[in-house]
PDB file of C-alpha atoms in Angstrom:
ATOM      1  CA  GLY A   1     -25.992  33.252   8.245  1.00  0.00           C
ATOM      2  CA  GLU A   2     -28.899  32.266  10.434  1.00  0.00           C
ATOM      3  CA  ASN A   3     -28.598  32.607  14.216  1.00  0.00           C
ATOM      4  CA  VAL A   4     -30.883  30.560  16.459  1.00  0.00           C
ATOM      5  CA  GLU A   5     -31.136  31.333  20.166  1.00  0.00           C
ATOM      6  CA  GLN A   6     -32.794  28.943  22.594  1.00  0.00           C
ATOM      7  CA  HIS A   7     -34.024  29.464  26.157  1.00  0.00           C
ATOM      8  CA  PRO A   8     -33.898  28.295  28.849  1.00  0.00           C
ATOM      9  CA  SER A   9     -30.759  26.178  28.916  1.00  0.00           C
ATOM     10  CA  THR A  10     -32.176  24.062  31.756  1.00  0.00           C
ATOM     11  CA  LEU A  11     -35.768  23.489  32.837  1.00  0.00           C
ATOM     12  CA  SER A  12     -37.167  21.444  35.701  1.00  0.00           C
ATOM     13  CA  VAL A  13     -40.880  20.698  36.012  1.00  0.00           C
ATOM     14  CA  GLN A  14     -43.036  18.492  38.172  1.00  0.00           C
ATOM     15  CA  GLU A  15     -44.544  15.462  36.511  1.00  0.00           C
ATOM     16  CA  GLY A  16     -47.889  16.415  34.993  1.00  0.00           C
ATOM     17  CA  ASP A  17     -46.997  20.090  34.552  1.00  0.00           C
ATOM     18  CA  SER A  18     -46.360  21.757  31.206  1.00  0.00           C
ATOM     19  CA  ALA A  19     -42.962  22.691  29.788  1.00  0.00           C
ATOM     20  CA  VAL A  20     -42.258  25.452  27.289  1.00  0.00           C
ATOM     21  CA  ILE A  21     -39.013  25.978  25.384  1.00  0.00           C
ATOM     22  CA  LYS A  22     -38.541  29.072  23.251  1.00  0.00           C
ATOM     23  CA  CYS A  23     -36.358  29.843  20.251  1.00  0.00           C
ATOM     24  CA  THR A  24     -35.738  32.934  18.168  1.00  0.00           C
ATOM     25  CA  TYR A  25     -34.201  33.119  14.715  1.00  0.00           C
ATOM     26  CA  SER A  26     -32.602  35.962  12.814  1.00  0.00           C
ATOM     27  CA  ASP A  27     -33.210  35.281   9.114  1.00  0.00           C
ATOM     28  CA  SER A  28     -36.750  36.141   8.057  1.00  0.00           C
ATOM     29  CA  ALA A  29     -36.328  33.838   5.041  1.00  0.00           C
ATOM     30  CA  SER A  30     -36.198  30.747   7.303  1.00  0.00           C
ATOM     31  CA  ASN A  31     -39.270  28.645   6.709  1.00  0.00           C
ATOM     32  CA  TYR A  32     -38.658  25.242   8.303  1.00  0.00           C
ATOM     33  CA  PHE A  33     -38.451  24.713  12.082  1.00  0.00           C
ATOM     34  CA  PRO A  34     -37.870  21.221  13.494  1.00  0.00           C
ATOM     35  CA  TRP A  35     -37.477  20.175  17.118  1.00  0.00           C
ATOM     36  CA  TYR A  36     -35.200  17.332  18.184  1.00  0.00           C
ATOM     37  CA  LYS A  37     -35.094  15.313  21.406  1.00  0.00           C
ATOM     38  CA  GLN A  38     -31.824  13.781  22.537  1.00  0.00           C
ATOM     39  CA  GLU A  39     -31.927  11.128  25.234  1.00  0.00           C
ATOM     40  CA  LEU A  40     -28.839  10.136  27.147  1.00  0.00           C
ATOM     41  CA  GLY A  41     -26.419   8.149  25.002  1.00  0.00           C
ATOM     42  CA  LYS A  42     -28.421   8.630  21.817  1.00  0.00           C
ATOM     43  CA  GLY A  43     -28.426  10.916  18.819  1.00  0.00           C
ATOM     44  CA  PRO A  44     -31.087  13.619  18.399  1.00  0.00           C
ATOM     45  CA  GLN A  45     -34.457  12.410  17.116  1.00  0.00           C
ATOM     46  CA  LEU A  46     -36.990  14.554  15.293  1.00  0.00           C
ATOM     47  CA  ILE A  47     -40.152  14.909  17.394  1.00  0.00           C
ATOM     48  CA  ILE A  48     -42.102  17.586  15.545  1.00  0.00           C
ATOM     49  CA  ASP A  49     -41.580  20.192  12.855  1.00  0.00           C
ATOM     50  CA  ILE A  50     -43.440  23.151  11.424  1.00  0.00           C
ATOM     51  CA  ARG A  51     -43.265  25.115   8.221  1.00  0.00           C
ATOM     52  CA  SER A  52     -43.820  28.845   7.933  1.00  0.00           C
ATOM     53  CA  ASN A  53     -47.192  28.541   6.257  1.00  0.00           C
ATOM     54  CA  VAL A  54     -48.604  27.132   9.510  1.00  0.00           C
ATOM     55  CA  GLY A  55     -48.934  28.884  12.888  1.00  0.00           C
ATOM     56  CA  GLU A  56     -49.324  25.845  15.112  1.00  0.00           C
ATOM     57  CA  LYS A  57     -48.978  22.095  14.946  1.00  0.00           C
ATOM     58  CA  LYS A  58     -49.904  19.458  17.528  1.00  0.00           C
ATOM     59  CA  ASP A  59     -49.008  15.839  18.001  1.00  0.00           C
ATOM     60  CA  GLN A  60     -50.552  14.352  21.130  1.00  0.00           C
ATOM     61  CA  ARG A  61     -48.864  16.056  24.111  1.00  0.00           C
ATOM     62  CA  ILE A  62     -46.447  18.058  21.978  1.00  0.00           C
ATOM     63  CA  ALA A  63     -47.209  21.271  20.139  1.00  0.00           C
ATOM     64  CA  VAL A  64     -45.128  23.854  18.319  1.00  0.00           C
ATOM     65  CA  THR A  65     -46.153  27.449  17.677  1.00  0.00           C
ATOM     66  CA  LEU A  66     -44.592  29.876  15.230  1.00  0.00           C
ATOM     67  CA  ASN A  67     -44.735  33.666  15.197  1.00  0.00           C
ATOM     68  CA  LYS A  68     -43.179  34.795  11.907  1.00  0.00           C
ATOM     69  CA  THR A  69     -43.537  38.480  12.695  1.00  0.00           C
ATOM     70  CA  ALA A  70     -41.573  38.195  15.912  1.00  0.00           C
ATOM     71  CA  LYS A  71     -39.326  35.458  14.489  1.00  0.00           C
ATOM     72  CA  HIS A  72     -39.815  33.069  17.332  1.00  0.00           C
ATOM     73  CA  PHE A  73     -41.143  29.576  17.781  1.00  0.00           C
ATOM     74  CA  SER A  74     -41.856  27.480  20.847  1.00  0.00           C
ATOM     75  CA  LEU A  75     -42.199  23.865  21.902  1.00  0.00           C
ATOM     76  CA  HIS A  76     -44.967  23.028  24.356  1.00  0.00           C
ATOM     77  CA  ILE A  77     -45.123  19.721  26.195  1.00  0.00           C
ATOM     78  CA  THR A  78     -48.241  19.112  28.265  1.00  0.00           C
ATOM     79  CA  GLU A  79     -48.785  16.544  31.033  1.00  0.00           C
ATOM     80  CA  THR A  80     -45.061  15.911  31.267  1.00  0.00           C
ATOM     81  CA  GLN A  81     -43.797  12.446  32.148  1.00  0.00           C
ATOM     82  CA  PRO A  82     -40.390  11.283  33.400  1.00  0.00           C
ATOM     83  CA  GLU A  83     -39.608   9.876  29.942  1.00  0.00           C
ATOM     84  CA  ASP A  84     -39.825  13.421  28.568  1.00  0.00           C
ATOM     85  CA  SER A  85     -36.565  14.164  30.399  1.00  0.00           C
ATOM     86  CA  ALA A  86     -33.957  14.822  27.711  1.00  0.00           C
ATOM     87  CA  VAL A  87     -32.126  17.596  25.879  1.00  0.00           C
ATOM     88  CA  TYR A  88     -34.264  19.387  23.314  1.00  0.00           C
ATOM     89  CA  PHE A  89     -32.900  21.289  20.311  1.00  0.00           C
ATOM     90  CA  CYS A  90     -34.687  23.706  18.048  1.00  0.00           C
ATOM     91  CA  ALA A  91     -33.452  24.427  14.540  1.00  0.00           C
ATOM     92  CA  ALA A  92     -34.233  26.605  11.542  1.00  0.00           C
ATOM     93  CA  SER A  93     -33.502  26.472   7.840  1.00  0.00           C
ATOM     94  CA  ILE A  94     -34.430  28.066   4.555  1.00  0.00           C
ATOM     95  CA  GLY A  95     -36.079  25.407   2.476  1.00  0.00           C
ATOM     96  CA  ALA A  96     -33.797  22.447   1.851  1.00  0.00           C
ATOM     97  CA  ASN A  97     -30.706  24.286   3.034  1.00  0.00           C
ATOM     98  CA  ASN A  98     -28.722  23.262   6.081  1.00  0.00           C
ATOM     99  CA  LEU A  99     -30.213  23.455   9.552  1.00  0.00           C
ATOM    100  CA  PHE A 100     -28.988  25.916  12.161  1.00  0.00           C
ATOM    101  CA  PHE A 101     -29.432  24.588  15.686  1.00  0.00           C
ATOM    102  CA  GLY A 102     -30.090  26.237  19.011  1.00  0.00           C
ATOM    103  CA  THR A 103     -27.840  25.480  21.976  1.00  0.00           C
ATOM    104  CA  GLY A 104     -30.244  23.029  23.611  1.00  0.00           C
ATOM    105  CA  THR A 105     -32.477  22.836  26.689  1.00  0.00           C
ATOM    106  CA  ARG A 106     -32.027  20.144  29.298  1.00  0.00           C
ATOM    107  CA  LEU A 107     -35.503  19.245  30.554  1.00  0.00           C
ATOM    108  CA  THR A 108     -35.866  17.349  33.802  1.00  0.00           C
ATOM    109  CA  VAL A 109     -39.274  16.022  34.806  1.00  0.00           C
ATOM    110  CA  ILE A 110     -39.427  15.381  38.545  1.00  0.00           C
ATOM    111  CA  PRO A 111     -41.632  12.419  39.511  1.00  0.00           C
TER     112      PRO A 111
ATOM    113  CA  ASP B   1     -36.850   2.872   9.968  1.00  0.00           C
ATOM    114  CA  VAL B   2     -33.869   4.855   8.815  1.00  0.00           C
ATOM    115  CA  LYS B   3     -30.640   3.672  10.315  1.00  0.00           C
ATOM    116  CA  VAL B   4     -27.579   5.872  10.590  1.00  0.00           C
ATOM    117  CA  THR B   5     -24.722   3.878  12.071  1.00  0.00           C
ATOM    118  CA  GLN B   6     -21.557   5.337  13.499  1.00  0.00           C
ATOM    119  CA  SER B   7     -18.736   2.852  13.777  1.00  0.00           C
ATOM    120  CA  SER B   8     -17.582   3.682  17.316  1.00  0.00           C
ATOM    121  CA  ARG B   9     -19.475   4.821  20.397  1.00  0.00           C
ATOM    122  CA  TYR B  10     -16.338   5.839  22.291  1.00  0.00           C
ATOM    123  CA  LEU B  11     -12.862   6.556  20.962  1.00  0.00           C
ATOM    124  CA  VAL B  12      -9.667   7.588  22.753  1.00  0.00           C
ATOM    125  CA  LYS B  13      -6.771   8.909  20.690  1.00  0.00           C
ATOM    126  CA  ARG B  14      -3.489  10.678  21.288  1.00  0.00           C
ATOM    127  CA  THR B  15      -2.554  14.169  20.148  1.00  0.00           C
ATOM    128  CA  GLY B  16      -1.185  14.115  16.609  1.00  0.00           C
ATOM    129  CA  GLU B  17      -2.849  10.860  15.585  1.00  0.00           C
ATOM    130  CA  LYS B  18      -4.877  10.625  12.394  1.00  0.00           C
ATOM    131  CA  VAL B  19      -8.446   9.718  13.310  1.00  0.00           C
ATOM    132  CA  PHE B  20     -11.186   8.275  11.116  1.00  0.00           C
ATOM    133  CA  LEU B  21     -14.853   8.442  12.117  1.00  0.00           C
ATOM    134  CA  GLU B  22     -17.129   6.349   9.937  1.00  0.00           C
ATOM    135  CA  CYS B  23     -20.825   6.743   9.246  1.00  0.00           C
ATOM    136  CA  VAL B  24     -23.119   4.515   7.192  1.00  0.00           C
ATOM    137  CA  GLN B  25     -26.783   5.017   6.305  1.00  0.00           C
ATOM    138  CA  ASP B  26     -29.090   2.425   4.820  1.00  0.00           C
ATOM    139  CA  MET B  27     -31.796   4.559   3.186  1.00  0.00           C
ATOM    140  CA  ASP B  28     -30.143   5.737  -0.020  1.00  0.00           C
ATOM    141  CA  HIS B  29     -29.999   9.315   1.277  1.00  0.00           C
ATOM    142  CA  GLU B  30     -28.201  11.811  -0.922  1.00  0.00           C
ATOM    143  CA  ASN B  31     -27.231  14.242   1.817  1.00  0.00           C
ATOM    144  CA  MET B  32     -24.917  13.407   4.706  1.00  0.00           C
ATOM    145  CA  PHE B  33     -23.578  15.629   7.482  1.00  0.00           C
ATOM    146  CA  TRP B  34     -21.031  15.697  10.270  1.00  0.00           C
ATOM    147  CA  TYR B  35     -21.711  17.793  13.391  1.00  0.00           C
ATOM    148  CA  ARG B  36     -19.870  18.212  16.618  1.00  0.00           C
ATOM    149  CA  GLN B  37     -21.781  18.708  19.854  1.00  0.00           C
ATOM    150  CA  ASP B  38     -20.295  20.593  22.779  1.00  0.00           C
ATOM    151  CA  PRO B  39     -22.030  21.681  26.009  1.00  0.00           C
ATOM    152  CA  GLY B  40     -23.509  25.140  25.676  1.00  0.00           C
ATOM    153  CA  LEU B  41     -22.704  25.352  21.977  1.00  0.00           C
ATOM    154  CA  GLY B  42     -25.320  23.051  20.509  1.00  0.00           C
ATOM    155  CA  LEU B  43     -24.679  21.273  17.219  1.00  0.00           C
ATOM    156  CA  ARG B  44     -22.196  22.850  14.846  1.00  0.00           C
ATOM    157  CA  LEU B  45     -21.804  21.729  11.257  1.00  0.00           C
ATOM    158  CA  ILE B  46     -18.320  20.576  10.269  1.00  0.00           C
ATOM    159  CA  TYR B  47     -18.791  19.275   6.715  1.00  0.00           C
ATOM    160  CA  PHE B  48     -21.609  18.028   4.548  1.00  0.00           C
ATOM    161  CA  SER B  49     -22.053  16.186   1.288  1.00  0.00           C
ATOM    162  CA  TYR B  50     -24.934  16.558  -1.127  1.00  0.00           C
ATOM    163  CA  ASP B  51     -24.035  13.404  -3.021  1.00  0.00           C
ATOM    164  CA  VAL B  52     -21.270  10.929  -3.764  1.00  0.00           C
ATOM    165  CA  LYS B  53     -17.843  12.523  -4.275  1.00  0.00           C
ATOM    166  CA  MET B  54     -19.234  15.907  -3.262  1.00  0.00           C
ATOM    167  CA  LYS B  55     -18.284  17.791  -0.106  1.00  0.00           C
ATOM    168  CA  GLU B  56     -18.855  21.250   1.288  1.00  0.00           C
ATOM    169  CA  LYS B  57     -17.416  23.041   4.298  1.00  0.00           C
ATOM    170  CA  GLY B  58     -19.738  23.785   7.157  1.00  0.00           C
ATOM    171  CA  ASP B  59     -19.268  26.329   9.923  1.00  0.00           C
ATOM    172  CA  ILE B  60     -16.188  24.800  11.600  1.00  0.00           C
ATOM    173  CA  PRO B  61     -14.188  22.795   9.031  1.00  0.00           C
ATOM    174  CA  GLU B  62     -10.705  23.677  10.284  1.00  0.00           C
ATOM    175  CA  GLY B  63      -8.701  20.615  11.273  1.00  0.00           C
ATOM    176  CA  TYR B  64     -11.109  18.211   9.577  1.00  0.00           C
ATOM    177  CA  SER B  65     -11.599  16.647   6.172  1.00  0.00           C
ATOM    178  CA  VAL B  66     -14.179  14.229   4.784  1.00  0.00           C
ATOM    179  CA  SER B  67     -14.539  11.477   2.236  1.00  0.00           C
ATOM    180  CA  ARG B  68     -17.650  10.250   0.408  1.00  0.00           C
ATOM    181  CA  GLU B  69     -16.611   7.543  -2.037  1.00  0.00           C
ATOM    182  CA  LYS B  70     -19.899   5.641  -1.763  1.00  0.00           C
ATOM    183  CA  LYS B  71     -23.388   6.996  -1.308  1.00  0.00           C
ATOM    184  CA  GLU B  72     -24.015   5.179   1.952  1.00  0.00           C
ATOM    185  CA  ARG B  73     -20.752   6.074   3.676  1.00  0.00           C
ATOM    186  CA  PHE B  74     -19.425   9.414   4.907  1.00  0.00           C
ATOM    187  CA  SER B  75     -16.115   9.550   6.751  1.00  0.00           C
ATOM    188  CA  LEU B  76     -14.776  12.337   8.944  1.00  0.00           C
ATOM    189  CA  ILE B  77     -11.003  12.602   9.191  1.00  0.00           C
ATOM    190  CA  LEU B  78      -8.992  14.413  11.819  1.00  0.00           C
ATOM    191  CA  GLU B  79      -5.637  14.814  10.101  1.00  0.00           C
ATOM    192  CA  SER B  80      -3.714  15.462  13.328  1.00  0.00           C
ATOM    193  CA  ALA B  81      -5.917  15.204  16.388  1.00  0.00           C
ATOM    194  CA  SER B  82      -5.681  17.933  18.998  1.00  0.00           C
ATOM    195  CA  THR B  83      -7.133  18.176  22.512  1.00  0.00           C
ATOM    196  CA  ASN B  84      -9.624  20.843  21.411  1.00  0.00           C
ATOM    197  CA  GLN B  85     -11.192  18.258  19.116  1.00  0.00           C
ATOM    198  CA  THR B  86     -12.375  16.257  22.117  1.00  0.00           C
ATOM    199  CA  SER B  87     -16.121  16.259  21.542  1.00  0.00           C
ATOM    200  CA  MET B  88     -19.234  14.292  20.630  1.00  0.00           C
ATOM    201  CA  TYR B  89     -19.416  13.789  16.868  1.00  0.00           C
ATOM    202  CA  LEU B  90     -22.787  13.209  15.237  1.00  0.00           C
ATOM    203  CA  CYS B  91     -23.430  11.980  11.721  1.00  0.00           C
ATOM    204  CA  ALA B  92     -26.763  12.664  10.008  1.00  0.00           C
ATOM    205  CA  SER B  93     -28.397  11.956   6.663  1.00  0.00           C
ATOM    206  CA  ARG B  94     -31.510  12.857   4.698  1.00  0.00           C
ATOM    207  CA  LYS B  95     -33.127  12.730   1.313  1.00  0.00           C
ATOM    208  CA  PHE B  96     -32.656  16.175  -0.201  1.00  0.00           C
ATOM    209  CA  GLY B  97     -35.130  18.609   1.371  1.00  0.00           C
ATOM    210  CA  GLU B  98     -36.567  16.056   3.770  1.00  0.00           C
ATOM    211  CA  LYS B  99     -36.163  15.248   7.452  1.00  0.00           C
ATOM    212  CA  LEU B 100     -32.756  14.804   9.026  1.00  0.00           C
ATOM    213  CA  PHE B 101     -31.867  11.553  10.816  1.00  0.00           C
ATOM    214  CA  PHE B 102     -28.968  11.269  13.264  1.00  0.00           C
ATOM    215  CA  GLY B 103     -26.680   8.470  14.337  1.00  0.00           C
ATOM    216  CA  SER B 104     -26.015   7.751  18.030  1.00  0.00           C
ATOM    217  CA  GLY B 105     -22.779   9.698  18.088  1.00  0.00           C
ATOM    218  CA  THR B 106     -19.088   9.036  18.739  1.00  0.00           C
ATOM    219  CA  GLN B 107     -17.589  10.460  21.910  1.00  0.00           C
ATOM    220  CA  LEU B 108     -13.986  11.236  20.999  1.00  0.00           C
ATOM    221  CA  SER B 109     -11.375  11.981  23.623  1.00  0.00           C
ATOM    222  CA  VAL B 110      -7.982  13.279  22.493  1.00  0.00           C
ATOM    223  CA  LEU B 111      -5.299  12.982  25.164  1.00  0.00           C
TER     224      LEU B 111
END
């Protein structure tokens, strides 16, 4: 099955700096890549997703890039704010099949 | 907004007890999922259901069973709870092929 690796496991940045979280996947047939944010005491929430026919997608301060050749995708958060502090998960799937999740990155934004 | 409701936020049980975790969604989603979340391991799929009365094993089904008698409700059953089943349990649902929505989770402690 699919194997998704995520790095780093923890990340601390100063408020206003950028944060980048990277994931790699093993199955070249994977074509859907969502990112989830999990705040303390809550379930994961979808923040952005990308499909394999697109190389980059942006939503305000959040962007995701996909490199199909290298089989990796990244989450970029610009102008970080304290409320961005959370655990972030990447995931991959083939079409409507089940998602395979990375192990998570705990992001801390230092005011 | 989609609402996925898990019946308990915290649960403490004793070894050998039969444990029921309940999940209800209000958006007529066909697909429902149970994950467990452990530090450093990310989200691992226990069981899923594509529709009423249907169930499929995920990656770690051992020691668990599920029930989906009604479309909106998906129950996870620990037949005889063990200490290694202490974990955060997350329920999720989606329309087939669409985005996945999570509940807030149940933190289960087995003593």
